[in-house]
Coordinates of C-alpha atoms and ligand atoms in Angstrom, one line a residue:
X1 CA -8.2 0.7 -8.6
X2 CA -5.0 0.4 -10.2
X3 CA -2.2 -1.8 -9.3
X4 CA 0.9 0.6 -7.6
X5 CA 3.9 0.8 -8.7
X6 CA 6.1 -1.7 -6.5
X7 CA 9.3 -0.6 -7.8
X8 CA 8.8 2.5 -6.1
X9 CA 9.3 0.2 -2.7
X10 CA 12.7 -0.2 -3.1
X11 CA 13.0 3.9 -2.5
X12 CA 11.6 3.7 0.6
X13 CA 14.6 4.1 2.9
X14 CA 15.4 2.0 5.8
X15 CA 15.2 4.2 8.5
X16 CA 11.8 4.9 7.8
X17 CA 10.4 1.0 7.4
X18 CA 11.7 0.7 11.0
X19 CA 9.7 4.2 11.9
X20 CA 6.4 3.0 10.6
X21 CA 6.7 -0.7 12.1
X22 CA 7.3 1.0 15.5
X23 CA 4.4 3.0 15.0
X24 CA 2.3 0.2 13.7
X25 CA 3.8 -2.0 17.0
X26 CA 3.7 1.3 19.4
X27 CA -0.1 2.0 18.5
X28 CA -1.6 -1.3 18.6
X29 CA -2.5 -1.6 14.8
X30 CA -2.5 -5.4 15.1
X31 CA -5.0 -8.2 14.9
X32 CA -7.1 -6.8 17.8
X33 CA -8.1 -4.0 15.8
X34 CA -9.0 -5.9 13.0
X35 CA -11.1 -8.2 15.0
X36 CA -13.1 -4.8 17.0
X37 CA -13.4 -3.9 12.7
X38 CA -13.7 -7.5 10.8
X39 CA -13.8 -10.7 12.0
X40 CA -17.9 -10.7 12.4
X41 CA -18.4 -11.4 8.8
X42 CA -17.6 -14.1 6.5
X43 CA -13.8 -13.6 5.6
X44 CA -14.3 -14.0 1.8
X45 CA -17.3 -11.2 1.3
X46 CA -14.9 -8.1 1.6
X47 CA -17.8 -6.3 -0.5
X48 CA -20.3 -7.2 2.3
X49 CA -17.8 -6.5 5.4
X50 CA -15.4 -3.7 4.2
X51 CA -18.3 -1.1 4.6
X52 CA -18.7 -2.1 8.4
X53 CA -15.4 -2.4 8.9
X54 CA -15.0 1.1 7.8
X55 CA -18.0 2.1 10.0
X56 CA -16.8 0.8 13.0
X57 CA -13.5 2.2 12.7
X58 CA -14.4 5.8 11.9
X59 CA -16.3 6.2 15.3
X60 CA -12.6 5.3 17.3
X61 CA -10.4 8.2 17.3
X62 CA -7.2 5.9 18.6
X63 CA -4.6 5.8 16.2
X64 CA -4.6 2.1 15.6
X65 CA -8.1 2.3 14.9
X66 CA -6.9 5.1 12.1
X67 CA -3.9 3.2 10.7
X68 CA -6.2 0.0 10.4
X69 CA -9.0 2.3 8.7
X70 CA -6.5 3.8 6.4
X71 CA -4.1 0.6 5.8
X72 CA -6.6 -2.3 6.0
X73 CA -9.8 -1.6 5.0
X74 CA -8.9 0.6 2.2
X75 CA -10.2 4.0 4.0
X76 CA -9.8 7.7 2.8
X77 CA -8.9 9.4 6.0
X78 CA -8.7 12.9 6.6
X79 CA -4.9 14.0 5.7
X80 CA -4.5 16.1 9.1
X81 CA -6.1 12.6 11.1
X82 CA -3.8 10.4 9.2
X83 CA -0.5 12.6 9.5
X84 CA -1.8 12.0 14.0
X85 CA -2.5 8.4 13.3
X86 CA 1.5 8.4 11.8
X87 CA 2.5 10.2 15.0
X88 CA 6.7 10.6 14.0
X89 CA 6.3 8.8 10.7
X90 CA 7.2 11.6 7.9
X91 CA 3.6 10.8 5.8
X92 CA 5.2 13.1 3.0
X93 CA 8.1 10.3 2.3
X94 CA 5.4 7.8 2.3
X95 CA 3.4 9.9 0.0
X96 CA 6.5 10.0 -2.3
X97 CA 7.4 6.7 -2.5
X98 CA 3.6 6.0 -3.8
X99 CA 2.7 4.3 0.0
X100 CA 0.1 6.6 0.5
X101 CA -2.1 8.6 -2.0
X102 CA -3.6 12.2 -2.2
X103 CA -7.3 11.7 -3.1
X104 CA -9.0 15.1 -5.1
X105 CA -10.7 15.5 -2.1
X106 CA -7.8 16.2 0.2
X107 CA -7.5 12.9 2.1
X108 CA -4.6 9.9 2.2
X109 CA -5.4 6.6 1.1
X110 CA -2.9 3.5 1.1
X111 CA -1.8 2.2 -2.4
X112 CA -1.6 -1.1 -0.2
X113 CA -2.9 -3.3 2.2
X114 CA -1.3 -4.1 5.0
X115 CA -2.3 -6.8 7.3
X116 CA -0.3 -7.6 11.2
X117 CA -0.2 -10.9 11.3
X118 CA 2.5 -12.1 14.9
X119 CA 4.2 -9.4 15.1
X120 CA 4.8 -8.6 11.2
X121 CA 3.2 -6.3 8.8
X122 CA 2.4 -7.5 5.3
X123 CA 1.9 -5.5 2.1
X124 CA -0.3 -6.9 -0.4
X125 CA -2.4 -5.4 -3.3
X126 CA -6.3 -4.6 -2.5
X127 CA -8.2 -7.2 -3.6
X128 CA -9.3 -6.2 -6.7
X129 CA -9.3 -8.4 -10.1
X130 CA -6.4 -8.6 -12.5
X131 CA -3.6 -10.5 -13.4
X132 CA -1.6 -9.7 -11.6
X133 CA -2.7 -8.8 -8.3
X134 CA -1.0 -10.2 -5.2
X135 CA -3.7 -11.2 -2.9
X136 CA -3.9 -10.5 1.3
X137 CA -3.2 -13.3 3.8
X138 CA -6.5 -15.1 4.1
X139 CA -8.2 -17.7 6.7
X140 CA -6.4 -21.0 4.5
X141 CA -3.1 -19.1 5.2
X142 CA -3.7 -18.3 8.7
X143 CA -4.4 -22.2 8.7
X144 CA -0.9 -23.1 7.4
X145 CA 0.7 -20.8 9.9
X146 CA -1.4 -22.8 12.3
X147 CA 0.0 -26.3 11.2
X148 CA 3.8 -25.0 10.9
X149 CA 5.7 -26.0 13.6
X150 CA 6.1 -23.7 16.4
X151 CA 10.3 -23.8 16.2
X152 CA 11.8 -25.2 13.3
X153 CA 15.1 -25.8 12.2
X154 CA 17.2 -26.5 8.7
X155 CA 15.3 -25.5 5.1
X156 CA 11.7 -24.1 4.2
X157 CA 10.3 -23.6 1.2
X158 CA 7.3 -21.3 0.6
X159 CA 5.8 -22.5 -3.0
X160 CA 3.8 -20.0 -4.3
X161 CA 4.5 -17.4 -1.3
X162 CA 2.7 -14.5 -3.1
X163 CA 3.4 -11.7 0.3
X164 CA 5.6 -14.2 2.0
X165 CA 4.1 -13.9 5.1
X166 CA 4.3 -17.9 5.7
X167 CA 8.3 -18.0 5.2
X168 CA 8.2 -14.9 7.0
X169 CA 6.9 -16.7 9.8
X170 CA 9.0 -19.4 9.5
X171 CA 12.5 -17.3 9.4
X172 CA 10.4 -15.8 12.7
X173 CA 10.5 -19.8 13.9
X174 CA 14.3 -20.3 13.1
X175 CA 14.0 -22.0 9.7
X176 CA 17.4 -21.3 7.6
X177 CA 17.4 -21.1 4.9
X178 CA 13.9 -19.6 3.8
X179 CA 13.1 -19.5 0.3
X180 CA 9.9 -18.3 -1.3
X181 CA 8.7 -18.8 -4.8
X182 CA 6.2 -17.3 -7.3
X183 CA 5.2 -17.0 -10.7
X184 CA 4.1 -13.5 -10.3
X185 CA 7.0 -11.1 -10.8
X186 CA 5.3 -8.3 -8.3
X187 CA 4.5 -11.2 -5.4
X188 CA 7.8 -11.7 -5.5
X189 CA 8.6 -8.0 -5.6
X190 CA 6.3 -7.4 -2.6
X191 CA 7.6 -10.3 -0.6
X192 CA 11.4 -9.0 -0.8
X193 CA 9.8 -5.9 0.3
X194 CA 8.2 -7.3 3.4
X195 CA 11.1 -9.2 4.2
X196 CA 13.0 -6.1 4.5
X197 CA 10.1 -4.2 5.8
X198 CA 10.0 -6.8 9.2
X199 CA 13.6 -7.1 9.2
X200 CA 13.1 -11.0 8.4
X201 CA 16.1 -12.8 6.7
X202 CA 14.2 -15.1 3.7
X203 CA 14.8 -15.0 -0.3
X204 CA 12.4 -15.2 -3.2
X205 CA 12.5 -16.2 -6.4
X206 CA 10.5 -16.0 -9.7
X207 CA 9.6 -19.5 -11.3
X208 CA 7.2 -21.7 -11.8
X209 CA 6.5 -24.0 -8.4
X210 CA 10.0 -25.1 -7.7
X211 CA 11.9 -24.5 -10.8
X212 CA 14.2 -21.8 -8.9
X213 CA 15.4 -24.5 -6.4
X214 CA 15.8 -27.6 -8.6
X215 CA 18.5 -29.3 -6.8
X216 CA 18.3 -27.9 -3.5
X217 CA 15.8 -30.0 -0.6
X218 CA 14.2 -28.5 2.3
X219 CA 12.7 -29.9 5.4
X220 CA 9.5 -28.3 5.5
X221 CA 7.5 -27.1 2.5
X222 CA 4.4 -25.2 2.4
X223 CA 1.9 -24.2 0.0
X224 CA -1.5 -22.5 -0.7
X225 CA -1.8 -23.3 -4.5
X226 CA -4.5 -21.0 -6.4
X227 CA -7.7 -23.3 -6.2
X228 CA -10.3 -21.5 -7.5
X229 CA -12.3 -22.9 -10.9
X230 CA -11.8 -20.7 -13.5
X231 CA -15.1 -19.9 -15.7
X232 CA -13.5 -19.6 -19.4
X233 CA -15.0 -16.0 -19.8
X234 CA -13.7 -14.6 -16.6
X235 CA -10.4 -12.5 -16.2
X236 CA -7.8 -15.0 -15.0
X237 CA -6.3 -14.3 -11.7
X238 CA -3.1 -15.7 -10.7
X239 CA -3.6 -15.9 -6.8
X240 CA -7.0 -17.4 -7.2
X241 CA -7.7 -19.5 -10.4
X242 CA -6.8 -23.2 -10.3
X243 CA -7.9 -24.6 -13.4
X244 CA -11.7 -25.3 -15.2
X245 CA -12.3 -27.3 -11.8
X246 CA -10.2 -25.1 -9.9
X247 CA -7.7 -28.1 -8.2
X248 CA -5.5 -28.4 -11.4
X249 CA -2.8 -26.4 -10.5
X250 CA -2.9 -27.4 -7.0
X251 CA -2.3 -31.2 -8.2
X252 CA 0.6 -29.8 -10.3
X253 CA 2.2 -28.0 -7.2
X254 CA 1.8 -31.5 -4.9
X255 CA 4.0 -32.8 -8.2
X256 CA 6.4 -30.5 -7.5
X257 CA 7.1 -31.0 -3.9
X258 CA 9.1 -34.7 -3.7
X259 CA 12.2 -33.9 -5.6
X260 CA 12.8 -31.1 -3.2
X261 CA 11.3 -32.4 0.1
X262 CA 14.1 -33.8 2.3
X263 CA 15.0 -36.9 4.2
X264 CA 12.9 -36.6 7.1
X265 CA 10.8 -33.7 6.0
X266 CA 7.0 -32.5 5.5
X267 CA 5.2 -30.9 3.6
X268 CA 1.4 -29.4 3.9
X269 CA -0.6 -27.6 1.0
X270 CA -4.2 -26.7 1.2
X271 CA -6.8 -26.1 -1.5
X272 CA -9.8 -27.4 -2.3
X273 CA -10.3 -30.4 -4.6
X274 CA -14.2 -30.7 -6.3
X275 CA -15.0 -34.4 -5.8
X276 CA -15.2 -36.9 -8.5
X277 CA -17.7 -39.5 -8.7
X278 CA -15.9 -42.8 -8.8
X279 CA -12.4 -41.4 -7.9
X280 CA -11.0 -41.2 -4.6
X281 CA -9.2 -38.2 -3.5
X282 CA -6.3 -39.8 -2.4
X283 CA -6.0 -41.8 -5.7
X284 CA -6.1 -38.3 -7.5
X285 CA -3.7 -36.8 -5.2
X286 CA -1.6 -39.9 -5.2
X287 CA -1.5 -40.0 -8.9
X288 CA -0.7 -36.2 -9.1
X289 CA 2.8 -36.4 -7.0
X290 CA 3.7 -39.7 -8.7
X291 CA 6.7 -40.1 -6.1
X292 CA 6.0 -43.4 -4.1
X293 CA 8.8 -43.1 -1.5
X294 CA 6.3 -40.1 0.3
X295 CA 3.6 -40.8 2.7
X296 CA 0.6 -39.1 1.7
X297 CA -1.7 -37.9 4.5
X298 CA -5.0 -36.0 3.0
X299 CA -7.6 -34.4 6.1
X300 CA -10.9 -33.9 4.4
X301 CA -13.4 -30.8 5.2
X302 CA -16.3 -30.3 3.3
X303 CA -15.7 -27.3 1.4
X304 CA -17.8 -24.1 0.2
X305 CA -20.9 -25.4 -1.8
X306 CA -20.8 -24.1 -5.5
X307 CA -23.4 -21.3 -5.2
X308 CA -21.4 -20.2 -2.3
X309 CA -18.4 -20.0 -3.9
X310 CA -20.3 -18.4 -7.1
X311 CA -21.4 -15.3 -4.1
X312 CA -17.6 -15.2 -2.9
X313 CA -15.6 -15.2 -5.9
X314 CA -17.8 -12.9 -7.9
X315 CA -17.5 -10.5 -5.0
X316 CA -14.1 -11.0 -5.1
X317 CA -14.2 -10.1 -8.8
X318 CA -16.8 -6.7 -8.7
X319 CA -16.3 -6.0 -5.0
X320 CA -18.9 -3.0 -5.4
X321 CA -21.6 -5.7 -5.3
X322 CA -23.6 -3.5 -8.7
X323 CA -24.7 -5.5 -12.1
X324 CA -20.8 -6.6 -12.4
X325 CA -21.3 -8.9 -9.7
X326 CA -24.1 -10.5 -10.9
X327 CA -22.9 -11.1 -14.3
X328 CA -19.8 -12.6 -12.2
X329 CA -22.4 -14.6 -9.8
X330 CA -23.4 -16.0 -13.3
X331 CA -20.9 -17.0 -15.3
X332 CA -19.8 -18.9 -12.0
X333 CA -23.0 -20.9 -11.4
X334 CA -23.0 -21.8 -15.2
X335 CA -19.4 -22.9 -15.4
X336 CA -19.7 -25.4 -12.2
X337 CA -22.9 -26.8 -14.1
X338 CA -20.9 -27.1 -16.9
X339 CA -18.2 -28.4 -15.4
X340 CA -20.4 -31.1 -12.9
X341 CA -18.5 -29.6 -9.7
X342 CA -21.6 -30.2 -7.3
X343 CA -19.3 -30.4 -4.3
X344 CA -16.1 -29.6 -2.5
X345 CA -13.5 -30.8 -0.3
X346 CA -11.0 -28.4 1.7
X347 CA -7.9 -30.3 1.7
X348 CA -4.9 -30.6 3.6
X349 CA -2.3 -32.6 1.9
X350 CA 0.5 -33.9 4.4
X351 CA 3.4 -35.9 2.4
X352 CA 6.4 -36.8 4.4
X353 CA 9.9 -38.7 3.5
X354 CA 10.6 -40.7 5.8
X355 CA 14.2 -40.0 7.5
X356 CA 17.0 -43.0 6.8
X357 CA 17.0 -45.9 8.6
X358 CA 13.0 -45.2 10.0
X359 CA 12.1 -48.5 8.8
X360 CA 8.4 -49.4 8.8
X361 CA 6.1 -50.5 6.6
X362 CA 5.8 -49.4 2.8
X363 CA 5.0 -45.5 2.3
X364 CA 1.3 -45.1 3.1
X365 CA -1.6 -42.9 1.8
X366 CA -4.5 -42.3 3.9
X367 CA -7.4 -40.3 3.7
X368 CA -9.4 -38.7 7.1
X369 CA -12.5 -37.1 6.8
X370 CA -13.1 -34.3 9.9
X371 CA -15.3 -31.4 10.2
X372 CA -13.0 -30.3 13.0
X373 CA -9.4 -29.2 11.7
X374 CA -9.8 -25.6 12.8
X375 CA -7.5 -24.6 15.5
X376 CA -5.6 -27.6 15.2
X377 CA -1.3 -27.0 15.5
X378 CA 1.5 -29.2 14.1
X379 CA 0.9 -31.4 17.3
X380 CA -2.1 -32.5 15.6
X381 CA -0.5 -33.5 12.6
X382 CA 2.3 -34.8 14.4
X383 CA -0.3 -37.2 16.7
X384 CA -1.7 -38.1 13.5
X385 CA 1.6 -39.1 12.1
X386 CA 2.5 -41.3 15.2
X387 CA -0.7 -43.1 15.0
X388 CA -0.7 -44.0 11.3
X389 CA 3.3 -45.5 11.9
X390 CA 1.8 -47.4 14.5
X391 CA -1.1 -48.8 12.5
X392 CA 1.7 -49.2 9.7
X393 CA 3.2 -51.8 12.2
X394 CA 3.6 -55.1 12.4
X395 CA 1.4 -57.2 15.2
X396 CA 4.6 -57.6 17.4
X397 CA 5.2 -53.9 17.6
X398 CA 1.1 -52.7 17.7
X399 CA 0.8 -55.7 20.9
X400 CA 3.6 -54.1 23.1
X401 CA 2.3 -50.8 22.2
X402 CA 0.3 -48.4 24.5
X403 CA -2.3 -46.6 22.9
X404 CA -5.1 -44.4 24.8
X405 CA -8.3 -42.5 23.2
X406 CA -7.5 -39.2 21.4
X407 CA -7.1 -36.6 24.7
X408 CA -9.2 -34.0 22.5
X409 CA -12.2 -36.5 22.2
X410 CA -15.1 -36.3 24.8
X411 CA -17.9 -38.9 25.1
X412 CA -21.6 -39.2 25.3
X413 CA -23.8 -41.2 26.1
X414 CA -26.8 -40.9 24.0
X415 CA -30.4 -41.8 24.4
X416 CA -33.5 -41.6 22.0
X417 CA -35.6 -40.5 24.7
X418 CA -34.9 -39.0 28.2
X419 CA -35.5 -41.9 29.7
X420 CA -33.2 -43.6 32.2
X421 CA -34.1 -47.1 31.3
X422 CA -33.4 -47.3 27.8
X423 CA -29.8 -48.4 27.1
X424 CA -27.5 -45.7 26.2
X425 CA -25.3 -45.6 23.2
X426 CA -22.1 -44.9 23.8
X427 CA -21.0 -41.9 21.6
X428 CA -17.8 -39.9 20.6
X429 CA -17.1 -36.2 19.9
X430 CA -14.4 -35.0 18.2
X431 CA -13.5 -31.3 19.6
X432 CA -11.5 -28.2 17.9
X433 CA -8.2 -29.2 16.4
X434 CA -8.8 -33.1 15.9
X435 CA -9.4 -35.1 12.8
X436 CA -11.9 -38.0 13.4
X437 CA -15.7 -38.1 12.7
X438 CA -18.2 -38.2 15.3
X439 CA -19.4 -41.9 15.3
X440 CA -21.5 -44.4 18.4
X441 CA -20.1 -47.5 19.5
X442 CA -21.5 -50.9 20.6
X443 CA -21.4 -51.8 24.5
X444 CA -18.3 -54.2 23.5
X445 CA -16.6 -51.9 21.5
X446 CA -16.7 -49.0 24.3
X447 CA -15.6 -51.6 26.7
X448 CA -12.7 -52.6 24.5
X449 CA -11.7 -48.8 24.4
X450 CA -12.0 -48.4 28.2
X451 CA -9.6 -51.4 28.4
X452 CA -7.4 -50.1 25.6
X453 CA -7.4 -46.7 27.1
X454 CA -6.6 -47.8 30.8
X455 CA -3.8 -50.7 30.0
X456 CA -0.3 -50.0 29.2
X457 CA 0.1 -52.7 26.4
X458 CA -2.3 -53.6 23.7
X459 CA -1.7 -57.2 24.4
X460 CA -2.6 -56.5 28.1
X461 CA -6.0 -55.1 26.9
X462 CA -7.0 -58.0 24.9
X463 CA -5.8 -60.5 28.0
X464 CA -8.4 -58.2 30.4
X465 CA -11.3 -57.9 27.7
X466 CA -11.2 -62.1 26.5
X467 CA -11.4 -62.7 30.3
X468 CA -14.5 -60.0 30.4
X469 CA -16.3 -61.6 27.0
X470 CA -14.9 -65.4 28.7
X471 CA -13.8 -66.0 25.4
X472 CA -9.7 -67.2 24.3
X473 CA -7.4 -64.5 23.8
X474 CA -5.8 -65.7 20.9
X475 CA -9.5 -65.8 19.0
X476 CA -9.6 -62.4 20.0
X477 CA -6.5 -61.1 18.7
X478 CA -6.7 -60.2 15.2
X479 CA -10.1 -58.6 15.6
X480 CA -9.1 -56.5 18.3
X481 CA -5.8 -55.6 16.3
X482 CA -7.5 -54.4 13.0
X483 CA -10.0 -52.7 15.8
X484 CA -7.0 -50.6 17.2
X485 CA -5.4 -50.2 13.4
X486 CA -8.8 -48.6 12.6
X487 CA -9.2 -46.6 15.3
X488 CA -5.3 -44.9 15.1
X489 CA -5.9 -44.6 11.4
X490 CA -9.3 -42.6 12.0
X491 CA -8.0 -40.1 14.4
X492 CA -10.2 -42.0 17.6
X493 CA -6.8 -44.0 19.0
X494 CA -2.8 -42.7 19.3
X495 CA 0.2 -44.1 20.7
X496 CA 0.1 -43.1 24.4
X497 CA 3.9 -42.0 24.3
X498 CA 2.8 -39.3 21.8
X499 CA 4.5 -36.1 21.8
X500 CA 3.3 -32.5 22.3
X501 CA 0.0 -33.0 24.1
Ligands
LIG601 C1 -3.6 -18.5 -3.2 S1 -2.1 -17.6 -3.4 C2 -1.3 -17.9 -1.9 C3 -0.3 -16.9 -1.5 C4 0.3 -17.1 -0.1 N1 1.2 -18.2 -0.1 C5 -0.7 -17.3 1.0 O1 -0.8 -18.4 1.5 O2 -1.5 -16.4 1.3 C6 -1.3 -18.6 -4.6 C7 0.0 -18.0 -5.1 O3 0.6 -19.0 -6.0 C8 1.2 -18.2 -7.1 N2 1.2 -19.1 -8.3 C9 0.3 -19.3 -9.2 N3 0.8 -20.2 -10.1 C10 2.0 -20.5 -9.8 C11 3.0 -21.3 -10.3 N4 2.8 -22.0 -11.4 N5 4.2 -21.4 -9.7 C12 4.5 -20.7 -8.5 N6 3.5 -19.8 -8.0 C13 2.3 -19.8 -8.6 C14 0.3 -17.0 -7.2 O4 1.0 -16.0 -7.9 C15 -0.1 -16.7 -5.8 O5 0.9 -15.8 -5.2

């Protein structure tokens, strides 16, 4: 399918973007819809899902249903069922301006994708391969929405913003001013579209990373660089391809991000990173921004195994799934052997600049593994941030401080056996939305925990737990101190007055 003609956008008039977002709003073609269609199937196998998508939304005669069938999921629908679906919307402008497409066979298809996403529509290209093409929000974009601050105020800067949707959002959340950038010429052209398209005030610029806004400083940054590896003898694609490993560019967009972060702002960019032997992924990522006035926070998922990125990717490439795919599934398997990618992080990089005056100790990096990121919020990062400051603190400061057991952690107590007279270990979970990793502690360690958890000083804890082990306080002090320092540093502990939970 060839790419449309975006230029053709710009004749779409006003009055009629505001018709067909009231009929998108007034029908219900939102995420519901797509979740009755999609959200069954793995979000990268379009080739496997689409056709049930397509299935299940045929048999619903509602109009969302048709607009999702006909918009999403790149359906031909019956030109009399789609002019219903449209309701008021004059289907013969959108036809004009190259929206929507006569097939031979006398049905409308969309030249677009559009995807609802709170309360804005976002048009993207179909995910087809090509240079060029500007690819649809995905589940690592949803996650950056999910991370961004629920109000913001001052600067934000969308690096790479292909669609836009994430300054979108962020215009949505009061940032001013937003500013989008893209290599690609048509991301940017499609993003200026559905800026004006939701009525959302927000600027884009082409350039590489953030050439266009040398000079200028923002207090939030976000980014989803292309991450993909790239086999040589594969059609590059902008959105996707990162690099012969795939994290290359990603590393060059963390580089980018200091000079314009400001005092007292964050930054977050997911991608995945293929692990290195011998090399920790902070040192790479530490290395790769260079600037060592930023804290760098990374949270660690494992990421897709190689053969399963091999499937998605090469899917992505020949979405019909015939002898194009396979070739695809191929040259990707033989490229990460080549390569010696055996395995994957997913990656969220935090860096912050600290605001004047904030004192503390030297900026910090810090790595977290966690299987458990998903549905975590900005208060997650922000917990996170409070307890490595904390652990960043001298004894003074960490002894007068309260700190309490992460409110999102649950414990067990686990037996080998189900029998009540063996001694239980005492176990933690980490739930939805927390980084940590699920790990048993030792009778003394749990007590200390209970003590820590229940006291409102540190200091306090350690006086109560050397009267329980009838051992000196002051012997017990630095131990118990690198104990708390540990636990605030791997997501278990947090500084009780921590905000937004
Ligand atoms: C994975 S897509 C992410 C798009 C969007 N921000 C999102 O989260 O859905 C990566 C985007 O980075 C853009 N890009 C690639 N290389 C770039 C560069 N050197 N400078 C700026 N943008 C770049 C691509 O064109 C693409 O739009």
């Amino acid at each position: 399918m060839a790419l449309a003609s975006i230029e053709r956008l710009d004749e779409l008039p006003g009055d009629l973007c505001a018709a067909l977002r009231r009929r998108f709003d007034d029908v219900g073609f939102d995420r519901r819809v797509l979740s009755v269609a999609a959200d069954g199937a793995a979000a990268l196998f379009e080739g496997l899902r689409f056709p049930l998508a397509r299935a299940i939304l045929e048999t619903r005669e509602d109009p969302g249903s048709r607009l999702a069938l006909l918009f999403t999921f790149a359906g031909e629908v019956p030109e009399e069922s789609a002019r219903d679906a449209l309701g008021p919307v004059a289907g013969d402008a959108l036809v004009a301006a190259g929206v929507l497409v006569r097939t031979p066979g006398g049905a409308l298809r969309s030249a677009y994708r559009v995807t609802p996403y709170e309360g804005l529509w976002i048009f993207t290209d179909h995910l087809v391969s090509g240079s060029d093409t500007v690819m649809v929000p995905g589940a690592t974009t949803g996650r950056l929405v999910d991370l961004m601050p629920p109000a913001l105020t001052g600067g934000m800067l969308d690096l790479g913003c292909g669609h836009g949707l994430i300054a979108l959002v962020a215009a949505r959340r009061g940032a001013a001013p937003v500013i989008g950038t893209d290599i690609n010429a048509r991301a940017i052209g499609l993003a200026r579209f559905n800026a004006r398209f939701n009525g959302v005030a927000a600027e884009f610029h082409v350039g590489d990373r953030a050439a266009p806004v040398q000079g200028r400083r923002f207090e939030l940054v976000m980014a989803q660089p292309p991450y993909v590896a790239r086999p040589a003898d594969s059609v590059a694609a902008t959105y996707m391809h990162g690099g012969a490993l795939g994290d290359e560019l990603a590393l060059r967009f963390v580089a980018a991000i200091p000079p314009v972060l400001a005092e007292g702002g964050r930054a977050l960019v997911c991608f995945d990173s293929a692990v290195r032997p011998g090399t920790a992924p902070t040192t790479l990522v530490r290395d790769a921004m260079g600037d060592p006035l930023v804290d760098l926070v990374l949270l660690l998922e494992p990421g897709l195994p190689p053969e399963q990125q091999a499937v998605a990717y090469a899917s992505v490439e020949a979405p019909d799934l015939g002898p194009a795919y396979a070739a695809a599934v191929r040259r990707y398997h033989r490229h990460f052997l080549a390569v010696g990618a055996a395995a994957f992080h997913h990656v969220v990089a935090i860096l912050r600049r600290r605001p004047p005056g904030a004192g503390g100790a030297a900026p910090f990096v810090h790595g977290l593994s966690t299987a458990f990121l998903a549905g975590g919020t900005s208060a997650t990062i922000d917990a996170l941030l409070e307890s490595l400051d904390l652990a960043a603190s001298g004894d003074d400061a960490l002894l007068a401080a309260a700190v309490r057991c992460s409110p999102c952690t649950r414990w067990v107590d686990e037996r080998p056996r189900p029998d009540a007279r063996l001694a239980p270990a005492h176990a933690v979970r980490f739930g939805a939305g927390t980084v940590g990793t699920n790990r048993s502690f030792e009778e003394q360690e749990y007590a200390l925990l209970s003590l820590l958890d229940g006291c409102d000083s540190v200091a306090f804890a350690i006086e109560r737990f050397a009267g329980t082990a009838a051992a000196p306080s002051d012997g017990l002090r630095a131990s118990v101190l690198g104990f708390v320092r540990q636990g605030l540093t791997s997501g278990l502990l947090e500084p009780r007055s921590t905000a937004g939970r």
